[in-house]
Short mmCIF file of C-alpha atoms and ligand atoms in Angstrom, two decimals:
data_model
loop_
_atom_site.label_atom_id
_atom_site.label_comp_id
_atom_site.label_asym_id
_atom_site.label_seq_id
_atom_site.Cartn_x
_atom_site.Cartn_y
_atom_site.Cartn_z
CA MET A 1 -25.64 -23.27 -16.49
CA ASP A 2 -28.24 -20.73 -14.63
CA VAL A 3 -26.57 -17.47 -13.43
CA PRO A 4 -28.41 -16.17 -10.41
CA LEU A 5 -30.37 -12.94 -11.19
CA VAL A 6 -28.66 -11.03 -8.42
CA LYS A 7 -25.06 -12.15 -9.81
CA GLN A 8 -26.32 -10.92 -13.49
CA ASP A 9 -27.38 -7.49 -12.45
CA ILE A 10 -24.01 -7.27 -10.16
CA GLN A 11 -22.36 -7.91 -13.88
CA GLN A 12 -24.46 -6.04 -16.14
CA GLU A 13 -23.66 -2.96 -13.59
CA ALA A 14 -19.91 -3.55 -13.37
CA ARG A 15 -20.36 -3.67 -17.44
CA ARG A 16 -22.36 -0.75 -17.72
CA LEU A 17 -20.17 1.55 -15.52
CA PHE A 18 -17.02 0.25 -17.45
CA GLU A 19 -18.30 1.04 -20.71
CA LYS A 20 -19.52 4.35 -19.90
CA GLN A 21 -16.12 4.89 -18.67
CA ARG A 22 -14.50 3.53 -21.31
CA GLN A 23 -16.10 5.99 -23.69
CA PHE A 24 -14.97 9.22 -21.52
CA ALA A 25 -11.38 7.63 -20.95
CA SER A 26 -9.41 9.40 -24.27
CA ARG A 27 -11.33 12.61 -22.97
CA MET A 28 -10.27 12.29 -19.54
CA ALA A 29 -6.49 11.19 -21.09
CA GLN A 30 -6.38 14.68 -22.50
CA THR A 31 -7.30 16.70 -19.79
CA THR A 32 -4.51 19.43 -18.79
CA ALA A 33 -2.63 19.36 -15.41
CA SER A 34 -5.26 22.52 -14.67
CA GLU A 35 -7.86 20.37 -15.38
CA ARG A 36 -6.73 17.20 -12.88
CA ILE A 37 -5.71 19.69 -10.33
CA GLU A 38 -8.83 21.33 -10.15
CA ARG A 39 -10.50 17.69 -9.98
CA LEU A 40 -7.84 17.21 -6.76
CA ASN A 41 -9.06 20.08 -5.12
CA ARG A 42 -12.69 19.29 -5.42
CA LEU A 43 -11.92 16.26 -3.64
CA TYR A 44 -9.75 18.13 -1.16
CA ASN A 45 -12.53 20.41 -0.26
CA TYR A 46 -15.15 18.04 0.12
CA LEU A 47 -13.02 15.91 2.71
CA LEU A 48 -12.22 19.06 4.72
CA SER A 49 -15.73 20.12 5.02
CA HIS A 50 -16.85 16.33 5.61
CA LEU A 51 -14.61 15.13 8.43
CA GLU A 52 -16.68 14.60 11.10
CA GLU A 53 -18.76 12.38 8.85
CA ALA A 54 -15.59 10.62 7.95
CA GLN A 55 -14.48 10.13 11.98
CA GLU A 56 -18.01 9.08 12.24
CA ALA A 57 -17.89 6.15 9.61
CA THR A 58 -14.78 5.01 10.93
CA TYR A 59 -15.73 4.92 14.42
CA ARG A 60 -18.93 3.11 13.70
CA ASP A 61 -17.14 0.38 11.78
CA PHE A 62 -14.26 -0.52 14.15
CA ARG A 63 -14.14 2.16 16.92
CA LYS A 64 -11.38 3.80 15.27
CA PRO A 65 -10.27 6.65 17.48
CA ALA A 66 -10.92 10.04 15.23
CA ALA A 67 -7.40 11.50 16.12
CA GLU A 68 -6.52 7.98 14.06
CA THR A 69 -8.95 8.88 11.28
CA MET A 70 -7.65 12.23 11.21
CA LEU A 71 -3.98 10.98 10.75
CA GLY A 72 -4.19 7.71 8.78
CA GLU A 73 -7.31 8.31 7.05
CA ILE A 74 -7.47 12.14 6.13
CA TYR A 75 -3.82 13.78 6.50
CA VAL A 76 -2.48 11.26 4.28
CA LEU A 77 -5.42 11.95 1.64
CA THR A 78 -4.98 15.98 1.94
CA SER A 79 -1.18 15.98 1.71
CA GLU A 80 -1.13 13.56 -1.00
CA ILE A 81 -3.34 15.77 -2.76
CA LYS A 82 -1.35 19.26 -2.06
CA TYR A 83 1.71 17.26 -3.22
CA THR A 84 0.64 15.90 -6.42
CA SER A 85 -1.27 19.40 -7.26
CA LYS A 86 2.11 20.90 -6.64
CA HIS A 87 4.23 18.85 -9.05
CA LEU A 88 1.93 17.60 -11.66
CA ARG A 89 2.59 20.21 -14.07
CA ARG A 90 6.15 18.96 -14.02
CA TRP A 91 5.31 15.13 -14.20
CA MET A 92 3.30 15.75 -17.09
CA LYS A 93 5.40 17.13 -19.20
CA PRO A 94 7.46 15.69 -22.12
CA GLN A 95 11.01 14.64 -20.41
CA LYS A 96 13.91 14.96 -23.27
CA VAL A 97 16.40 12.56 -23.21
CA PRO A 98 19.78 12.47 -25.17
CA THR A 99 20.02 10.91 -28.59
CA PRO A 100 22.72 8.09 -28.82
CA LEU A 101 25.14 8.42 -31.59
CA GLY A 102 23.54 5.20 -33.58
CA ALA A 103 20.29 7.57 -33.51
CA ILE A 104 21.78 10.80 -34.82
CA GLY A 105 19.33 13.11 -36.68
CA THR A 106 16.56 11.93 -33.98
CA SER A 107 15.22 13.38 -30.83
CA SER A 108 13.43 11.59 -28.00
CA TYR A 109 11.63 12.04 -25.27
CA ILE A 110 9.41 10.30 -22.59
CA GLN A 111 5.82 11.37 -22.48
CA TYR A 112 3.39 9.79 -19.58
CA GLU A 113 -0.14 9.06 -21.07
CA ALA A 114 -2.99 7.51 -19.40
CA LYS A 115 -3.52 4.12 -19.11
CA GLY A 116 -7.21 4.56 -19.40
CA ASN A 117 -9.67 2.44 -17.69
CA ALA A 118 -8.45 1.93 -13.97
CA LEU A 119 -9.93 -0.65 -11.39
CA ILE A 120 -9.10 0.10 -7.66
CA ILE A 121 -9.90 -2.57 -5.06
CA SER A 122 -9.24 -1.51 -1.75
CA PRO A 123 -9.17 -3.44 2.05
CA TRP A 124 -11.07 -2.12 5.33
CA ASN A 125 -8.00 -1.49 7.91
CA TYR A 126 -7.67 2.21 6.17
CA PRO A 127 -10.94 2.40 4.29
CA ILE A 128 -11.44 5.63 3.20
CA ASN A 129 -7.55 6.34 2.59
CA LEU A 130 -6.90 3.15 0.59
CA ALA A 131 -9.93 3.76 -1.74
CA LEU A 132 -8.83 7.65 -2.60
CA LYS A 133 -5.40 7.64 -2.16
CA PRO A 134 -4.86 5.63 -5.66
CA LEU A 135 -7.61 7.64 -6.82
CA ILE A 136 -5.15 10.76 -6.86
CA SER A 137 -2.72 9.07 -8.52
CA ALA A 138 -5.32 7.76 -11.39
CA ILE A 139 -6.87 11.34 -11.76
CA ALA A 140 -3.12 12.78 -11.77
CA ALA A 141 -2.42 10.46 -14.71
CA GLY A 142 -5.52 11.11 -16.61
CA CYS A 143 -7.46 7.71 -15.97
CA VAL A 144 -11.02 6.93 -15.38
CA ALA A 145 -11.64 4.66 -12.63
CA ILE A 146 -14.02 2.05 -10.68
CA ILE A 147 -13.11 2.12 -6.92
CA LYS A 148 -14.31 -1.15 -4.82
CA PRO A 149 -14.06 -0.87 -1.24
CA SER A 150 -14.21 -3.41 1.10
CA GLU A 151 -17.51 -4.95 2.21
CA LEU A 152 -15.79 -5.49 6.04
CA THR A 153 -16.20 -1.63 6.72
CA PRO A 154 -19.64 -0.58 5.42
CA HIS A 155 -19.98 3.08 7.10
CA SER A 156 -16.74 3.70 5.38
CA SER A 157 -17.49 2.20 1.99
CA ALA A 158 -20.69 4.01 2.09
CA PHE A 159 -18.98 7.13 3.09
CA VAL A 160 -16.42 6.50 0.04
CA ARG A 161 -19.11 6.17 -2.34
CA LYS A 162 -20.68 9.32 -1.50
CA VAL A 163 -17.55 11.45 -1.66
CA VAL A 164 -17.05 10.21 -5.28
CA GLU A 165 -20.71 10.58 -6.04
CA ALA A 166 -20.15 14.17 -4.88
CA VAL A 167 -16.96 15.13 -6.47
CA PHE A 168 -16.99 13.01 -9.80
CA PRO A 169 -19.50 12.29 -12.44
CA PRO A 170 -19.65 8.58 -13.16
CA GLU A 171 -17.91 8.18 -16.18
CA GLU A 172 -14.74 9.87 -14.83
CA VAL A 173 -14.86 7.88 -11.35
CA ALA A 174 -17.69 5.62 -9.91
CA VAL A 175 -17.94 3.34 -6.69
CA MET A 176 -19.34 -0.10 -6.69
CA GLU A 177 -20.07 -1.47 -3.14
CA GLY A 178 -19.90 -5.38 -2.59
CA GLY A 179 -17.96 -8.26 -1.75
CA MET A 180 -15.97 -10.90 -3.79
CA ASP A 181 -18.74 -11.12 -6.44
CA VAL A 182 -18.56 -7.71 -7.16
CA SER A 183 -14.79 -7.59 -7.10
CA GLN A 184 -14.79 -10.78 -9.26
CA ALA A 185 -17.50 -9.10 -11.94
CA LEU A 186 -14.87 -6.45 -12.18
CA LEU A 187 -12.36 -8.40 -12.50
CA ALA A 188 -13.61 -10.09 -15.31
CA LEU A 189 -13.70 -6.79 -17.49
CA PRO A 190 -10.73 -5.55 -19.57
CA PHE A 191 -9.73 -2.52 -17.46
CA ASN A 192 -5.93 -1.43 -18.70
CA HIS A 193 -4.58 -1.17 -15.26
CA ILE A 194 -5.88 -2.73 -11.65
CA PHE A 195 -4.26 -1.12 -8.54
CA PHE A 196 -4.94 -3.91 -5.67
CA THR A 197 -4.67 -3.20 -2.23
CA GLY A 198 -5.41 -6.57 0.11
CA SER A 199 -3.54 -9.81 0.83
CA PRO A 200 -1.38 -11.77 -0.59
CA GLN A 201 -3.86 -14.67 -1.18
CA VAL A 202 -6.50 -12.41 -2.82
CA GLY A 203 -3.30 -10.46 -4.86
CA LYS A 204 -2.92 -13.91 -6.68
CA ILE A 205 -6.32 -14.26 -8.07
CA VAL A 206 -6.22 -10.35 -8.83
CA MET A 207 -3.13 -10.82 -10.83
CA LYS A 208 -4.54 -14.05 -12.27
CA ALA A 209 -7.53 -11.98 -13.58
CA ALA A 210 -5.55 -9.45 -15.06
CA ALA A 211 -3.25 -11.62 -17.09
CA GLU A 212 -6.47 -12.82 -19.11
CA HIS A 213 -6.43 -8.88 -20.72
CA LEU A 214 -3.13 -8.42 -20.05
CA ALA A 215 -3.94 -5.49 -17.59
CA SER A 216 -1.02 -3.96 -15.83
CA VAL A 217 -0.89 -4.38 -11.82
CA THR A 218 -0.07 -2.30 -8.58
CA LEU A 219 -0.15 -5.13 -5.70
CA GLU A 220 0.27 -3.50 -2.19
CA LEU A 221 -0.09 -6.44 -0.45
CA GLY A 222 1.02 -7.06 3.05
CA GLY A 223 2.79 -10.16 5.15
CA LYS A 224 5.39 -9.90 8.29
CA SER A 225 7.03 -6.88 8.69
CA PRO A 226 10.44 -7.55 11.35
CA THR A 227 11.53 -4.95 13.84
CA ILE A 228 15.28 -5.34 14.85
CA VAL A 229 16.17 -3.90 18.17
CA ASP A 230 19.79 -3.89 18.59
CA GLU A 231 21.88 -3.46 21.65
CA THR A 232 23.05 0.09 20.82
CA ALA A 233 19.24 1.10 20.40
CA ASP A 234 17.55 3.72 22.68
CA ILE A 235 15.25 1.21 24.41
CA ALA A 236 12.56 3.79 26.13
CA ALA A 237 12.06 5.61 23.09
CA THR A 238 12.10 2.47 20.95
CA ALA A 239 9.63 0.75 23.00
CA GLN A 240 7.54 3.47 22.80
CA LYS A 241 7.47 4.06 18.96
CA ILE A 242 6.99 0.01 18.72
CA ALA A 243 4.21 0.34 21.02
CA TRP A 244 2.42 3.02 18.90
CA GLY A 245 3.28 1.46 15.54
CA LYS A 246 2.00 -1.58 16.73
CA PHE A 247 -1.11 -0.73 18.28
CA LEU A 248 -2.16 2.29 16.06
CA ASN A 249 -5.43 1.13 14.48
CA ASN A 250 -5.54 -1.66 16.79
CA GLY A 251 -2.80 -3.13 14.61
CA GLN A 252 -4.45 -3.59 11.67
CA THR A 253 -2.07 -2.00 9.85
CA CYS A 254 -0.22 -3.23 6.92
CA ILE A 255 2.99 -2.12 7.82
CA ALA A 256 2.68 -2.54 11.69
CA PRO A 257 5.90 -4.21 13.16
CA ASP A 258 4.69 -7.87 12.98
CA TYR A 259 7.46 -9.02 15.00
CA VAL A 260 9.90 -7.80 17.47
CA MET A 261 13.69 -9.50 17.22
CA VAL A 262 15.54 -8.16 20.21
CA HIS A 263 19.07 -8.46 21.01
CA SER A 264 19.72 -10.63 24.09
CA GLY A 265 21.27 -7.88 26.42
CA VAL A 266 18.44 -5.59 26.36
CA LYS A 267 15.79 -7.86 26.26
CA SER A 268 14.15 -7.48 29.46
CA ARG A 269 14.95 -3.84 29.40
CA PHE A 270 13.09 -3.43 26.58
CA ILE A 271 10.01 -5.48 27.77
CA ASP A 272 10.00 -2.97 30.97
CA GLU A 273 10.02 -0.21 28.77
CA PHE A 274 7.27 -1.49 26.64
CA ARG A 275 4.88 -1.99 29.67
CA LYS A 276 5.58 1.36 30.57
CA ALA A 277 5.10 2.93 27.07
CA VAL A 278 1.88 0.88 26.63
CA ALA A 279 0.62 2.30 30.10
CA SER A 280 1.16 5.97 29.28
CA MET A 281 -1.07 5.46 25.90
CA TYR A 282 -3.94 3.76 27.12
CA ASN A 283 -4.58 3.49 30.88
CA GLN A 284 -3.01 6.79 31.90
CA ASP A 285 -5.80 7.39 34.14
CA GLY A 286 -5.42 4.27 35.69
CA LYS A 287 -8.66 2.92 33.49
CA PRO A 288 -8.28 -0.82 31.50
CA THR A 289 -7.48 -0.23 28.01
CA GLU A 290 -11.02 -1.19 26.97
CA ASP A 291 -12.11 2.27 28.50
CA SER A 292 -9.74 3.87 26.63
CA ASP A 293 -11.01 6.50 23.41
CA SER A 294 -7.59 6.00 21.88
CA TYR A 295 -7.55 2.39 21.10
CA ALA A 296 -9.87 0.86 18.35
CA ARG A 297 -11.70 -2.66 17.99
CA ILE A 298 -10.58 -5.63 15.61
CA VAL A 299 -12.75 -5.38 12.92
CA ASN A 300 -15.00 -8.25 13.23
CA ASP A 301 -15.76 -11.97 15.12
CA ARG A 302 -13.75 -13.61 12.29
CA HIS A 303 -10.62 -11.53 12.94
CA PHE A 304 -11.07 -11.54 16.52
CA GLN A 305 -11.48 -15.19 16.28
CA ARG A 306 -8.24 -15.74 14.34
CA LEU A 307 -6.40 -13.53 16.29
CA LYS A 308 -7.58 -15.13 19.56
CA SER A 309 -6.84 -18.53 18.33
CA TYR A 310 -3.16 -17.48 17.19
CA LEU A 311 -2.82 -16.41 20.68
CA ASP A 312 -4.38 -19.95 22.24
CA ASP A 313 -2.11 -21.54 19.88
CA ALA A 314 0.90 -19.75 21.10
CA ILE A 315 0.42 -20.43 24.95
CA ASN A 316 -0.46 -23.81 24.28
CA LYS A 317 2.79 -24.36 22.59
CA GLY A 318 4.58 -22.77 25.26
CA ALA A 319 4.78 -18.90 24.69
CA SER A 320 4.29 -16.88 27.32
CA VAL A 321 2.26 -13.63 27.92
CA GLU A 322 4.53 -11.26 29.18
CA LEU A 323 1.72 -8.20 28.80
CA GLY A 324 -1.99 -7.67 28.14
CA GLY A 325 -3.63 -11.33 26.93
CA LYS A 326 -6.92 -10.03 28.03
CA THR A 327 -10.05 -10.76 25.48
CA ILE A 328 -13.56 -9.63 24.85
CA ALA A 329 -15.40 -11.52 22.56
CA ALA A 330 -18.38 -9.37 22.46
CA ASP A 331 -16.37 -6.38 21.94
CA ASN A 332 -13.83 -7.40 19.46
CA PHE A 333 -11.25 -6.60 22.13
CA ILE A 334 -7.85 -7.59 22.72
CA GLU A 335 -5.61 -5.85 25.00
CA PRO A 336 -2.12 -4.69 23.91
CA THR A 337 -0.22 -8.03 24.25
CA LEU A 338 3.51 -8.92 24.04
CA ILE A 339 4.45 -12.44 24.03
CA THR A 340 8.14 -14.19 24.51
CA GLY A 341 8.87 -17.82 24.08
CA VAL A 342 7.94 -18.11 20.63
CA ASN A 343 8.79 -20.09 17.55
CA ASP A 344 8.03 -20.96 13.91
CA SER A 345 5.77 -23.87 14.92
CA MET A 346 3.21 -21.20 16.08
CA MET A 347 0.52 -19.85 13.75
CA LEU A 348 1.69 -16.54 15.29
CA MET A 349 4.73 -16.94 13.30
CA GLN A 350 3.70 -18.28 10.48
CA GLU A 351 0.94 -15.73 9.49
CA GLU A 352 0.83 -11.88 9.26
CA ILE A 353 -0.83 -11.32 12.69
CA PHE A 354 -2.87 -8.04 11.80
CA GLY A 355 -3.91 -7.36 15.24
CA PRO A 356 -2.39 -6.25 18.89
CA LEU A 357 -0.58 -9.42 19.37
CA LEU A 358 3.35 -8.68 19.43
CA PRO A 359 5.85 -11.81 19.31
CA VAL A 360 9.15 -10.86 20.53
CA MET A 361 12.24 -13.29 19.62
CA GLU A 362 15.62 -12.39 21.36
CA TYR A 363 18.63 -12.62 19.04
CA HIS A 364 22.70 -12.97 20.08
CA ASP A 365 24.45 -11.85 17.06
CA LEU A 366 22.76 -9.86 14.64
CA ARG A 367 23.78 -12.23 11.60
CA GLU A 368 20.87 -14.52 13.46
CA ALA A 369 18.48 -12.03 12.82
CA VAL A 370 19.30 -11.05 9.12
CA ASN A 371 19.34 -15.24 8.46
CA TYR A 372 15.76 -15.19 9.98
CA ILE A 373 14.24 -12.60 7.87
CA ASN A 374 16.09 -14.12 4.94
CA ALA A 375 14.35 -17.34 5.37
CA HIS A 376 10.96 -16.14 5.10
CA GLU A 377 9.04 -13.65 2.21
CA LYS A 378 10.34 -10.59 1.70
CA PRO A 379 8.55 -7.92 3.96
CA LEU A 380 6.62 -5.02 3.18
CA ALA A 381 8.23 -2.83 5.85
CA LEU A 382 11.93 -3.72 7.52
CA TYR A 383 12.53 -1.63 10.68
CA VAL A 384 16.05 -1.38 12.35
CA HIS A 385 16.08 0.26 15.84
CA SER A 386 19.86 1.00 16.56
CA ARG A 387 22.06 3.83 17.21
CA SER A 388 25.24 1.72 15.33
CA ASP A 389 25.26 2.83 11.52
CA ARG A 390 27.34 -0.21 10.94
CA ASN A 391 24.69 -2.35 12.05
CA ALA A 392 21.91 -0.69 10.59
CA ASP A 393 23.62 -0.45 7.15
CA TYR A 394 24.82 -4.10 7.61
CA VAL A 395 20.75 -5.17 8.13
CA LEU A 396 19.83 -3.22 5.19
CA SER A 397 22.48 -4.39 2.75
CA SER A 398 21.84 -7.95 3.44
CA THR A 399 17.87 -8.32 3.22
CA SER A 400 15.37 -7.29 0.91
CA ALA A 401 12.43 -5.24 1.79
CA GLY A 402 9.69 -3.03 0.11
CA ASN A 403 10.60 -0.50 2.25
CA ALA A 404 13.39 0.05 5.40
CA LEU A 405 13.21 2.55 8.13
CA VAL A 406 15.87 2.86 10.66
CA ASN A 407 14.59 4.37 14.06
CA GLU A 408 11.28 5.10 12.81
CA LEU A 409 8.29 3.16 11.74
CA LEU A 410 5.01 4.00 9.33
CA PHE A 411 6.19 6.92 8.00
CA GLN A 412 7.20 5.76 4.84
CA PHE A 413 3.61 5.75 3.80
CA GLY A 414 2.93 9.75 4.54
CA ASN A 415 6.30 10.39 2.53
CA PRO A 416 5.77 11.11 -1.30
CA GLU A 417 9.23 11.58 -2.14
CA ILE A 418 9.94 7.91 -1.83
CA PRO A 419 8.19 4.85 -3.17
CA PHE A 420 5.71 2.81 -1.01
CA GLY A 421 5.33 -0.79 -1.79
CA GLY A 422 6.77 -4.32 -1.46
CA VAL A 423 8.84 -6.71 -3.22
CA ASN A 424 7.27 -10.29 -4.39
CA ASN A 425 5.17 -11.76 -1.81
CA SER A 426 4.76 -8.09 -0.24
CA GLY A 427 3.71 -6.09 -3.53
CA ILE A 428 4.33 -5.38 -7.02
CA GLY A 429 4.88 -2.01 -7.83
CA LYS A 430 5.01 1.35 -5.98
CA SER A 431 2.47 4.43 -4.67
CA ASN A 432 3.27 7.89 -3.36
CA GLY A 433 3.50 10.96 -5.32
CA TYR A 434 5.41 10.59 -8.29
CA PHE A 435 5.61 6.75 -8.09
CA GLY A 436 1.62 6.50 -8.06
CA PHE A 437 1.27 8.66 -11.16
CA GLN A 438 3.71 6.45 -13.07
CA GLU A 439 1.84 3.32 -12.02
CA PHE A 440 -1.42 4.63 -14.07
CA SER A 441 0.49 5.88 -16.60
CA ASN A 442 2.13 4.67 -19.73
CA ALA A 443 5.81 5.88 -20.22
CA LYS A 444 5.72 6.03 -24.00
CA GLY A 445 9.07 6.74 -25.78
CA VAL A 446 8.99 9.15 -28.40
CA MET A 447 11.55 9.54 -31.21
CA LYS A 448 11.24 12.20 -34.20
CA ARG A 449 13.65 11.97 -36.96
CA LYS A 450 15.04 15.85 -37.77
CA PHE A 451 17.35 14.70 -40.32
CA GLY A 452 19.59 11.76 -41.68
CA THR A 453 18.33 8.26 -42.36
CA THR A 454 18.74 4.72 -41.63
CA ARG A 455 18.59 3.49 -45.46
CA PHE A 456 22.28 2.52 -45.37
CA LEU A 457 21.29 -0.59 -43.33
CA TYR A 458 18.61 -1.65 -45.77
CA PRO A 459 19.18 -4.88 -47.52
CA PRO A 460 20.96 -6.57 -50.14
CA TYR A 461 23.64 -6.73 -47.46
CA THR A 462 26.31 -5.54 -49.18
CA ASP A 463 29.99 -6.14 -47.84
CA LYS A 464 30.05 -2.43 -47.15
CA ILE A 465 27.27 -2.68 -44.57
CA LYS A 466 28.56 -5.86 -43.30
CA LYS A 467 31.99 -3.89 -42.33
CA LEU A 468 29.85 -0.91 -41.31
CA LEU A 469 27.96 -2.97 -38.38
CA ASN A 470 31.25 -4.72 -37.65
CA PHE A 471 32.29 -1.02 -36.83
CA MET A 472 28.90 -0.46 -35.13
CA VAL A 473 29.24 -3.43 -32.59
CA ARG A 474 32.60 -2.46 -31.77
CA TYR A 475 32.73 1.48 -31.77
CA LEU A 476 28.95 2.83 -30.97
P1 NAD B 501 -8.52 -9.06 1.57
O1 NAD B 501 -7.39 -9.14 0.42
O2 NAD B 501 -8.90 -9.79 1.96
O3 NAD B 501 -9.23 -7.97 0.36
C1 NAD B 501 -9.04 -7.04 -0.12
C2 NAD B 501 -10.30 -6.76 -1.13
O4 NAD B 501 -10.45 -7.83 -2.07
C3 NAD B 501 -11.64 -6.40 -0.78
O5 NAD B 501 -12.15 -5.32 -1.44
C4 NAD B 501 -12.31 -7.55 -0.96
O6 NAD B 501 -13.60 -7.42 -1.18
C5 NAD B 501 -11.66 -8.26 -2.37
N1 NAD B 501 -11.75 -9.56 -2.17
C6 NAD B 501 -11.75 -10.38 -0.99
N2 NAD B 501 -11.48 -11.63 -1.33
C7 NAD B 501 -11.36 -12.08 -2.77
C8 NAD B 501 -11.31 -12.84 -4.14
N3 NAD B 501 -11.54 -13.96 -3.51
N4 NAD B 501 -11.73 -11.96 -5.22
C9 NAD B 501 -11.59 -10.98 -5.91
N5 NAD B 501 -11.64 -9.80 -4.70
C10 NAD B 501 -11.43 -10.22 -3.32
O7 NAD B 501 -7.42 -8.22 2.34
P2 NAD B 501 -8.21 -7.07 3.63
O8 NAD B 501 -8.63 -8.58 4.67
O9 NAD B 501 -9.46 -6.23 3.24
O10 NAD B 501 -6.96 -6.54 4.01
C11 NAD B 501 -5.68 -7.33 4.94
C12 NAD B 501 -4.76 -7.17 3.94
O11 NAD B 501 -4.42 -5.92 3.59
C13 NAD B 501 -3.27 -7.56 4.94
O12 NAD B 501 -2.86 -8.58 4.22
C14 NAD B 501 -2.75 -6.15 4.92
O13 NAD B 501 -1.47 -6.59 5.10
C15 NAD B 501 -3.05 -5.62 3.19
N6 NAD B 501 -2.90 -4.15 3.14
C16 NAD B 501 -2.01 -3.76 2.50
C17 NAD B 501 -1.73 -2.56 2.26
C18 NAD B 501 -0.67 -1.64 1.77
O14 NAD B 501 -0.29 -0.98 1.15
N7 NAD B 501 0.65 -2.89 0.86
C19 NAD B 501 -2.24 -1.60 3.03
C20 NAD B 501 -3.11 -2.43 3.67
C21 NAD B 501 -3.95 -3.44 3.97
#
């Protein structure tokens, strides 16, 4: 079968870069903590001196407000670099572990060694952050890496490439821009580790490709993240937090609250407070939200149409729009929209929303909310808003989620002390700080014999050995 030339070129370029890096991988693996920190500092300094360029790229891609680029793209990177640089020496040190009685005469330790060639495939919604944050962990671990940014945000993708080309030689880190064909050409190569951020559907394709080479994977995926608001919650503060967490980046955040389950006793107050919160964030000057500088856009027409179809489908099936609902196709604009009267027959409640539509369901007993969550895929994030420790602990202990936050939203991503990631459908593996370092490292268990022997266990299996084994299984 004839392979089109373009595709062949992509495959050749992918292989060329991969081989170049493979030859360098073992040298990179042997870099010291200081050498890795020096590389991270170069990245830090470059980012700090190109802030406006980063803001312009994300603005041109989907009108991301500059403040959201500073918080959601740059700050998460600079803080991760600082945290990693501060702790890397300790992470890289061999960790001595105790010697079990049966192994007396040996000493043991755990040594984190670089996995080698890493592939990072990133999505479009935080296009700088999600391409470079895994890279920080890869560099910390001593890996070489190829990054494939998303084709849906071309200005940010070009910026990522520019950063990488300015900071790293291609044998250490390289960027291959493009779409599915570039992704697939890269996925055909025998990388040691693949760090993928994107949808569960593509995550399955990535994992199948990784299986061909038995590459390890980190899959940072998505799904529907539920948010519970119980009758004890501070309703005004909660409504404000949810409005912020939902409409940041125009709802195109993997850990955005996908839908709200509110106690029936506080539902109408919640909706009132939510209206006020939205107005205070986007209409303070009395102008409509489409004129606000603080509100991004849907990334492209395909995603705009997808969201519009969820909204139309919900309305056709009997849902009510309590706030918003206005759409402007030519501008990929959808108003902050709150919808009630939803049920599982609606697309809105079947698919990850990933846009500024917020369905609100009501419950009467917390068990109903928990049962609903447990009847669906395990979420990437679970949020509980409550002033009752008992209620919050009940929800946390009777559900499963990648991360769980009580009375807060989104900040799990920027907290390097806790692992960030999903579980099953929402992801495999973790990132952030030490957890990200571990993903790109092989935890090599090392044993060194100092004295003694295990020769007394070798064949022939005499009665003495059998007696000894009997003793060992009982007492050692
Ligand atoms: P996506 O899965 O469509 O694309 C992600 C990357 O995969 C892109 O670089 C794309 O070019 C590539 N890709 C697409 N189809 C492919 C295929 N068939 N074979 C190989 N590669 C392919 O995701 P998206 O639309 O860019 O991002 C949105 C999704 O990402 C949402 O589900 C969101 O929840 C999730 N997400 C997760 C996190 C997280 O940290 N867990 C962060 C951001 C986004």
